[in-house]
Amino acid sequence: MGAQSTGGSFEPNADWTAQAKDNLGVALAAAQTKLGNEVIVAEEPVGQSAQVMADYRALFAVLAQSVITYQFFPGNRLPTKKRKGAFEWTLGPGVAEIAGGSGADYALFLTNDDEYGSTGRKMLQVFAAMGGVSVISGNHKGFAGLVDLRTGDLVWLNADLQMGGDVRTPEGAQKRVSQLLEDFPGSTAPQPAAK
């Protein structure tokens, strides 16, 4: 989390990041509890475990972007992904290492990138609009993916490149989590069979 400078570069903000992390954690736990799932928040690892976690977070981000590009848009599908209903993406079986001794069956990876337009960026946007030029102020995108820790398979993914909700507030975090978890496995009640 951070600000988008006048020139468009990202300026991280540690306070916003900590606030968003707390708010998202509370909203996620509440949403998953409603589904009957237990959320075990992974402690921030240290040493070699921290490197393994960082590697899998980075791999998830790349995998999610690949799924968006090559699976979500039929015209872009890779030849191996053209089978009807095929959703075969994986982080590999080594991802089981991140479960540690928690006994977790699945890992839910969440990635949120939020850049709020700085005052200078917003001013640039106004002046550029007067000149007929479009300047984007802020960037809000997120991915949520459920990974089977036994196989490393990605079993579900949702992505939104135009997220809503200011995750610095509890209400905004709740909105963001509901967007990220849209169509989460088990989130819709089965429809009764027609008689």
PDB file of C-alpha atoms in Angstrom:
ATOM      1  CA  MET A   1       0.000   0.000   0.000  1.00  0.00           C
ATOM      2  CA  GLY A   2       1.133   3.467  -0.706  1.00  0.00           C
ATOM      3  CA  ALA A   3       0.731   6.596  -2.743  1.00  0.00           C
ATOM      4  CA  GLN A   4       1.133   7.210  -6.436  1.00  0.00           C
ATOM      5  CA  SER A   5       3.405  10.232  -6.826  1.00  0.00           C
ATOM      6  CA  THR A   6       2.823  13.070  -9.256  1.00  0.00           C
ATOM      7  CA  GLY A   7       5.131  11.309 -11.710  1.00  0.00           C
ATOM      8  CA  GLY A   8       3.326   7.993 -11.241  1.00  0.00           C
ATOM      9  CA  SER A   9       5.890   6.116  -9.158  1.00  0.00           C
ATOM     10  CA  PHE A  10       4.880   4.063  -6.123  1.00  0.00           C
ATOM     11  CA  GLU A  11       5.695   5.437  -2.663  1.00  0.00           C
ATOM     12  CA  PRO A  12       5.150   2.728   0.007  1.00  0.00           C
ATOM     13  CA  ASN A  13       3.436   3.614   3.282  1.00  0.00           C
ATOM     14  CA  ALA A  14       4.156   1.199   6.151  1.00  0.00           C
ATOM     15  CA  ASP A  15       1.351   2.538   8.368  1.00  0.00           C
ATOM     16  CA  TRP A  16      -1.259   2.056   5.652  1.00  0.00           C
ATOM     17  CA  THR A  17       0.088  -1.431   4.937  1.00  0.00           C
ATOM     18  CA  ALA A  18      -0.119  -2.509   8.597  1.00  0.00           C
ATOM     19  CA  GLN A  19      -3.614  -1.047   8.937  1.00  0.00           C
ATOM     20  CA  ALA A  20      -4.796  -2.773   5.751  1.00  0.00           C
ATOM     21  CA  LYS A  21      -3.275  -6.099   6.807  1.00  0.00           C
ATOM     22  CA  ASP A  22      -5.137  -5.991  10.126  1.00  0.00           C
ATOM     23  CA  ASN A  23      -8.431  -4.925   8.535  1.00  0.00           C
ATOM     24  CA  LEU A  24      -8.227  -7.556   5.791  1.00  0.00           C
ATOM     25  CA  GLY A  25      -7.405 -10.265   8.347  1.00  0.00           C
ATOM     26  CA  VAL A  26     -10.493  -9.458  10.417  1.00  0.00           C
ATOM     27  CA  ALA A  27     -12.739  -9.242   7.332  1.00  0.00           C
ATOM     28  CA  LEU A  28     -11.357 -12.495   5.911  1.00  0.00           C
ATOM     29  CA  ALA A  29     -11.834 -14.393   9.182  1.00  0.00           C
ATOM     30  CA  ALA A  30     -15.434 -13.146   9.427  1.00  0.00           C
ATOM     31  CA  ALA A  31     -16.222 -14.107   5.826  1.00  0.00           C
ATOM     32  CA  GLN A  32     -14.708 -17.579   6.139  1.00  0.00           C
ATOM     33  CA  THR A  33     -16.354 -18.250   9.508  1.00  0.00           C
ATOM     34  CA  LYS A  34     -19.736 -17.663   7.822  1.00  0.00           C
ATOM     35  CA  LEU A  35     -18.795 -20.446   5.385  1.00  0.00           C
ATOM     36  CA  GLY A  36     -17.840 -22.799   8.210  1.00  0.00           C
ATOM     37  CA  ASN A  37     -14.114 -22.590   7.473  1.00  0.00           C
ATOM     38  CA  GLU A  38     -11.398 -22.122  10.040  1.00  0.00           C
ATOM     39  CA  VAL A  39      -8.808 -19.504   9.160  1.00  0.00           C
ATOM     40  CA  ILE A  40      -5.297 -20.018  10.468  1.00  0.00           C
ATOM     41  CA  VAL A  41      -3.312 -16.873   9.808  1.00  0.00           C
ATOM     42  CA  ALA A  42       0.246 -17.751   8.904  1.00  0.00           C
ATOM     43  CA  GLU A  43       2.783 -16.138  11.174  1.00  0.00           C
ATOM     44  CA  GLU A  44       5.388 -14.093   9.384  1.00  0.00           C
ATOM     45  CA  PRO A  45       8.245 -16.577   9.076  1.00  0.00           C
ATOM     46  CA  VAL A  46      11.893 -15.811   9.752  1.00  0.00           C
ATOM     47  CA  GLY A  47      15.131 -17.107   8.276  1.00  0.00           C
ATOM     48  CA  GLN A  48      14.928 -19.738   5.543  1.00  0.00           C
ATOM     49  CA  SER A  49      11.169 -20.116   6.051  1.00  0.00           C
ATOM     50  CA  ALA A  50      10.744 -16.415   5.228  1.00  0.00           C
ATOM     51  CA  GLN A  51      12.537 -16.930   1.932  1.00  0.00           C
ATOM     52  CA  VAL A  52      10.373 -19.948   1.081  1.00  0.00           C
ATOM     53  CA  MET A  53       7.195 -17.963   1.848  1.00  0.00           C
ATOM     54  CA  ALA A  54       8.416 -14.981  -0.197  1.00  0.00           C
ATOM     55  CA  ASP A  55       9.218 -17.299  -3.107  1.00  0.00           C
ATOM     56  CA  TYR A  56       5.733 -18.855  -3.055  1.00  0.00           C
ATOM     57  CA  ARG A  57       4.040 -15.464  -2.738  1.00  0.00           C
ATOM     58  CA  ALA A  58       5.960 -14.273  -5.793  1.00  0.00           C
ATOM     59  CA  LEU A  59       5.197 -17.507  -7.653  1.00  0.00           C
ATOM     60  CA  PHE A  60       1.501 -17.131  -6.816  1.00  0.00           C
ATOM     61  CA  ALA A  61       1.483 -13.578  -8.207  1.00  0.00           C
ATOM     62  CA  VAL A  62       3.039 -14.792 -11.474  1.00  0.00           C
ATOM     63  CA  LEU A  63       0.699 -17.791 -11.651  1.00  0.00           C
ATOM     64  CA  ALA A  64      -2.361 -15.614 -11.002  1.00  0.00           C
ATOM     65  CA  GLN A  65      -1.331 -13.224 -13.769  1.00  0.00           C
ATOM     66  CA  SER A  66      -0.818 -16.179 -16.118  1.00  0.00           C
ATOM     67  CA  VAL A  67      -4.280 -17.551 -15.319  1.00  0.00           C
ATOM     68  CA  ILE A  68      -5.816 -14.135 -15.966  1.00  0.00           C
ATOM     69  CA  THR A  69      -3.999 -13.781 -19.276  1.00  0.00           C
ATOM     70  CA  TYR A  70      -4.158 -17.340 -20.586  1.00  0.00           C
ATOM     71  CA  GLN A  71      -7.267 -18.882 -18.974  1.00  0.00           C
ATOM     72  CA  PHE A  72      -9.819 -16.186 -18.194  1.00  0.00           C
ATOM     73  CA  PHE A  73      -9.840 -14.780 -21.740  1.00  0.00           C
ATOM     74  CA  PRO A  74     -10.740 -17.554 -24.241  1.00  0.00           C
ATOM     75  CA  GLY A  75      -9.008 -15.835 -27.155  1.00  0.00           C
ATOM     76  CA  ASN A  76      -5.699 -15.935 -25.285  1.00  0.00           C
ATOM     77  CA  ARG A  77      -5.899 -19.561 -24.128  1.00  0.00           C
ATOM     78  CA  LEU A  78      -2.778 -21.622 -24.408  1.00  0.00           C
ATOM     79  CA  PRO A  79      -3.230 -24.795 -26.504  1.00  0.00           C
ATOM     80  CA  THR A  80      -2.968 -26.940 -23.362  1.00  0.00           C
ATOM     81  CA  LYS A  81      -5.712 -24.904 -21.644  1.00  0.00           C
ATOM     82  CA  LYS A  82      -8.362 -25.135 -24.380  1.00  0.00           C
ATOM     83  CA  ARG A  83     -10.098 -28.245 -23.061  1.00  0.00           C
ATOM     84  CA  LYS A  84     -13.602 -27.439 -21.901  1.00  0.00           C
ATOM     85  CA  GLY A  85     -13.679 -26.927 -18.162  1.00  0.00           C
ATOM     86  CA  ALA A  86      -9.922 -27.414 -17.784  1.00  0.00           C
ATOM     87  CA  PHE A  87      -8.416 -25.469 -14.910  1.00  0.00           C
ATOM     88  CA  GLU A  88      -5.014 -27.048 -14.388  1.00  0.00           C
ATOM     89  CA  TRP A  89      -2.553 -24.678 -12.773  1.00  0.00           C
ATOM     90  CA  THR A  90      -0.146 -25.474  -9.957  1.00  0.00           C
ATOM     91  CA  LEU A  91       2.463 -24.037  -7.628  1.00  0.00           C
ATOM     92  CA  GLY A  92       3.971 -27.520  -7.350  1.00  0.00           C
ATOM     93  CA  PRO A  93       3.949 -30.007  -4.460  1.00  0.00           C
ATOM     94  CA  GLY A  94       6.748 -28.174  -2.643  1.00  0.00           C
ATOM     95  CA  VAL A  95       4.176 -25.607  -1.486  1.00  0.00           C
ATOM     96  CA  ALA A  96       3.292 -28.095   1.287  1.00  0.00           C
ATOM     97  CA  GLU A  97       6.375 -26.764   3.072  1.00  0.00           C
ATOM     98  CA  ILE A  98       4.566 -23.527   3.954  1.00  0.00           C
ATOM     99  CA  ALA A  99       1.943 -25.405   5.984  1.00  0.00           C
ATOM    100  CA  GLY A 100       4.575 -26.276   8.553  1.00  0.00           C
ATOM    101  CA  GLY A 101       2.946 -28.286  11.312  1.00  0.00           C
ATOM    102  CA  SER A 102      -0.361 -26.413  11.116  1.00  0.00           C
ATOM    103  CA  GLY A 103      -2.313 -29.312   9.616  1.00  0.00           C
ATOM    104  CA  ALA A 104      -3.777 -26.956   7.008  1.00  0.00           C
ATOM    105  CA  ASP A 105      -5.204 -28.578   3.874  1.00  0.00           C
ATOM    106  CA  TYR A 106      -5.410 -25.408   1.799  1.00  0.00           C
ATOM    107  CA  ALA A 107      -3.701 -22.043   1.598  1.00  0.00           C
ATOM    108  CA  LEU A 108      -5.568 -18.931   0.560  1.00  0.00           C
ATOM    109  CA  PHE A 109      -3.202 -16.512  -1.106  1.00  0.00           C
ATOM    110  CA  LEU A 110      -4.342 -12.892  -1.183  1.00  0.00           C
ATOM    111  CA  THR A 111      -2.544 -10.221  -3.125  1.00  0.00           C
ATOM    112  CA  ASN A 112      -3.636  -6.600  -2.973  1.00  0.00           C
ATOM    113  CA  ASP A 113      -1.886  -3.765  -4.726  1.00  0.00           C
ATOM    114  CA  ASP A 114      -3.176  -0.364  -3.728  1.00  0.00           C
ATOM    115  CA  GLU A 115      -1.770   2.962  -4.830  1.00  0.00           C
ATOM    116  CA  TYR A 116      -3.762   6.007  -3.799  1.00  0.00           C
ATOM    117  CA  GLY A 117      -3.214   9.104  -5.905  1.00  0.00           C
ATOM    118  CA  SER A 118      -1.195  11.727  -4.047  1.00  0.00           C
ATOM    119  CA  THR A 119      -2.392  15.331  -3.987  1.00  0.00           C
ATOM    120  CA  GLY A 120       0.139  16.131  -6.700  1.00  0.00           C
ATOM    121  CA  ARG A 121      -1.102  13.250  -8.835  1.00  0.00           C
ATOM    122  CA  LYS A 122      -4.709  14.379  -8.449  1.00  0.00           C
ATOM    123  CA  MET A 123      -3.750  17.925  -9.448  1.00  0.00           C
ATOM    124  CA  LEU A 124      -1.927  16.570 -12.495  1.00  0.00           C
ATOM    125  CA  GLN A 125      -5.044  14.581 -13.362  1.00  0.00           C
ATOM    126  CA  VAL A 126      -7.208  17.734 -13.230  1.00  0.00           C
ATOM    127  CA  PHE A 127      -4.816  19.823 -15.341  1.00  0.00           C
ATOM    128  CA  ALA A 128      -4.311  17.001 -17.823  1.00  0.00           C
ATOM    129  CA  ALA A 129      -8.089  16.615 -18.195  1.00  0.00           C
ATOM    130  CA  MET A 130      -8.348  20.323 -19.050  1.00  0.00           C
ATOM    131  CA  GLY A 131      -5.875  19.630 -21.843  1.00  0.00           C
ATOM    132  CA  GLY A 132      -7.823  16.595 -23.029  1.00  0.00           C
ATOM    133  CA  VAL A 133      -5.267  14.091 -21.713  1.00  0.00           C
ATOM    134  CA  SER A 134      -6.228  11.149 -19.521  1.00  0.00           C
ATOM    135  CA  VAL A 135      -4.061  10.546 -16.446  1.00  0.00           C
ATOM    136  CA  ILE A 136      -4.876   7.680 -14.091  1.00  0.00           C
ATOM    137  CA  SER A 137      -4.750   8.453 -10.388  1.00  0.00           C
ATOM    138  CA  GLY A 138      -4.451   5.391  -8.215  1.00  0.00           C
ATOM    139  CA  ASN A 139      -4.274   1.685  -8.890  1.00  0.00           C
ATOM    140  CA  HIS A 140      -6.283  -0.942  -7.028  1.00  0.00           C
ATOM    141  CA  LYS A 141      -6.094  -4.607  -7.981  1.00  0.00           C
ATOM    142  CA  GLY A 142      -6.275  -7.879  -6.151  1.00  0.00           C
ATOM    143  CA  PHE A 143      -6.086 -11.641  -6.543  1.00  0.00           C
ATOM    144  CA  ALA A 144      -7.285 -14.421  -4.266  1.00  0.00           C
ATOM    145  CA  GLY A 145      -6.360 -18.029  -4.918  1.00  0.00           C
ATOM    146  CA  LEU A 146      -7.026 -21.271  -3.071  1.00  0.00           C
ATOM    147  CA  VAL A 147      -4.182 -23.791  -3.261  1.00  0.00           C
ATOM    148  CA  ASP A 148      -4.358 -27.460  -2.245  1.00  0.00           C
ATOM    149  CA  LEU A 149      -1.319 -27.878   0.016  1.00  0.00           C
ATOM    150  CA  ARG A 150      -1.028 -31.610  -0.708  1.00  0.00           C
ATOM    151  CA  THR A 151      -0.673 -31.232  -4.480  1.00  0.00           C
ATOM    152  CA  GLY A 152       0.107 -27.554  -4.984  1.00  0.00           C
ATOM    153  CA  ASP A 153      -2.815 -27.284  -7.413  1.00  0.00           C
ATOM    154  CA  LEU A 154      -4.618 -23.992  -7.751  1.00  0.00           C
ATOM    155  CA  VAL A 155      -8.243 -24.998  -7.201  1.00  0.00           C
ATOM    156  CA  TRP A 156      -9.848 -21.547  -7.421  1.00  0.00           C
ATOM    157  CA  LEU A 157      -8.835 -18.037  -8.410  1.00  0.00           C
ATOM    158  CA  ASN A 158     -10.560 -14.688  -8.462  1.00  0.00           C
ATOM    159  CA  ALA A 159      -8.991 -11.521  -9.764  1.00  0.00           C
ATOM    160  CA  ASP A 160     -10.185  -7.963 -10.013  1.00  0.00           C
ATOM    161  CA  LEU A 161      -8.052  -5.320 -11.662  1.00  0.00           C
ATOM    162  CA  GLN A 162     -10.365  -2.473 -10.575  1.00  0.00           C
ATOM    163  CA  MET A 163     -10.989  -3.253  -6.897  1.00  0.00           C
ATOM    164  CA  GLY A 164     -13.229  -1.132  -4.696  1.00  0.00           C
ATOM    165  CA  GLY A 165     -13.071  -0.526  -0.982  1.00  0.00           C
ATOM    166  CA  ASP A 166     -10.419   1.409   0.917  1.00  0.00           C
ATOM    167  CA  VAL A 167      -8.695  -1.356   2.879  1.00  0.00           C
ATOM    168  CA  ARG A 168      -7.367   1.187   5.358  1.00  0.00           C
ATOM    169  CA  THR A 169     -10.858   1.126   6.920  1.00  0.00           C
ATOM    170  CA  PRO A 170     -12.751  -1.895   8.310  1.00  0.00           C
ATOM    171  CA  GLU A 171     -15.722  -1.226   6.000  1.00  0.00           C
ATOM    172  CA  GLY A 172     -13.488  -0.927   2.944  1.00  0.00           C
ATOM    173  CA  ALA A 173     -11.645  -4.127   3.869  1.00  0.00           C
ATOM    174  CA  GLN A 174     -14.971  -5.938   4.224  1.00  0.00           C
ATOM    175  CA  LYS A 175     -15.995  -4.746   0.747  1.00  0.00           C
ATOM    176  CA  ARG A 176     -12.641  -5.815  -0.715  1.00  0.00           C
ATOM    177  CA  VAL A 177     -12.809  -9.272   0.865  1.00  0.00           C
ATOM    178  CA  SER A 178     -16.344  -9.782  -0.450  1.00  0.00           C
ATOM    179  CA  GLN A 179     -15.075  -8.874  -3.942  1.00  0.00           C
ATOM    180  CA  LEU A 180     -12.041 -11.135  -3.651  1.00  0.00           C
ATOM    181  CA  LEU A 181     -14.060 -14.086  -2.343  1.00  0.00           C
ATOM    182  CA  GLU A 182     -16.843 -13.828  -4.911  1.00  0.00           C
ATOM    183  CA  ASP A 183     -17.713 -17.371  -6.074  1.00  0.00           C
ATOM    184  CA  PHE A 184     -15.398 -18.876  -3.430  1.00  0.00           C
ATOM    185  CA  PRO A 185     -15.890 -22.671  -3.236  1.00  0.00           C
ATOM    186  CA  GLY A 186     -18.791 -23.378  -0.904  1.00  0.00           C
ATOM    187  CA  SER A 187     -19.966 -19.756  -0.846  1.00  0.00           C
ATOM    188  CA  THR A 188     -23.240 -20.399  -2.641  1.00  0.00           C
ATOM    189  CA  ALA A 189     -25.921 -22.620  -1.229  1.00  0.00           C
ATOM    190  CA  PRO A 190     -26.882 -25.536  -3.480  1.00  0.00           C
ATOM    191  CA  GLN A 191     -30.195 -25.033  -5.249  1.00  0.00           C
ATOM    192  CA  PRO A 192     -32.946 -27.524  -4.363  1.00  0.00           C
ATOM    193  CA  ALA A 193     -33.689 -30.074  -7.051  1.00  0.00           C
ATOM    194  CA  ALA A 194     -36.773 -29.377  -9.147  1.00  0.00           C
ATOM    195  CA  LYS A 195     -39.691 -31.717  -8.494  1.00  0.00           C
TER     196      LYS A 195
END
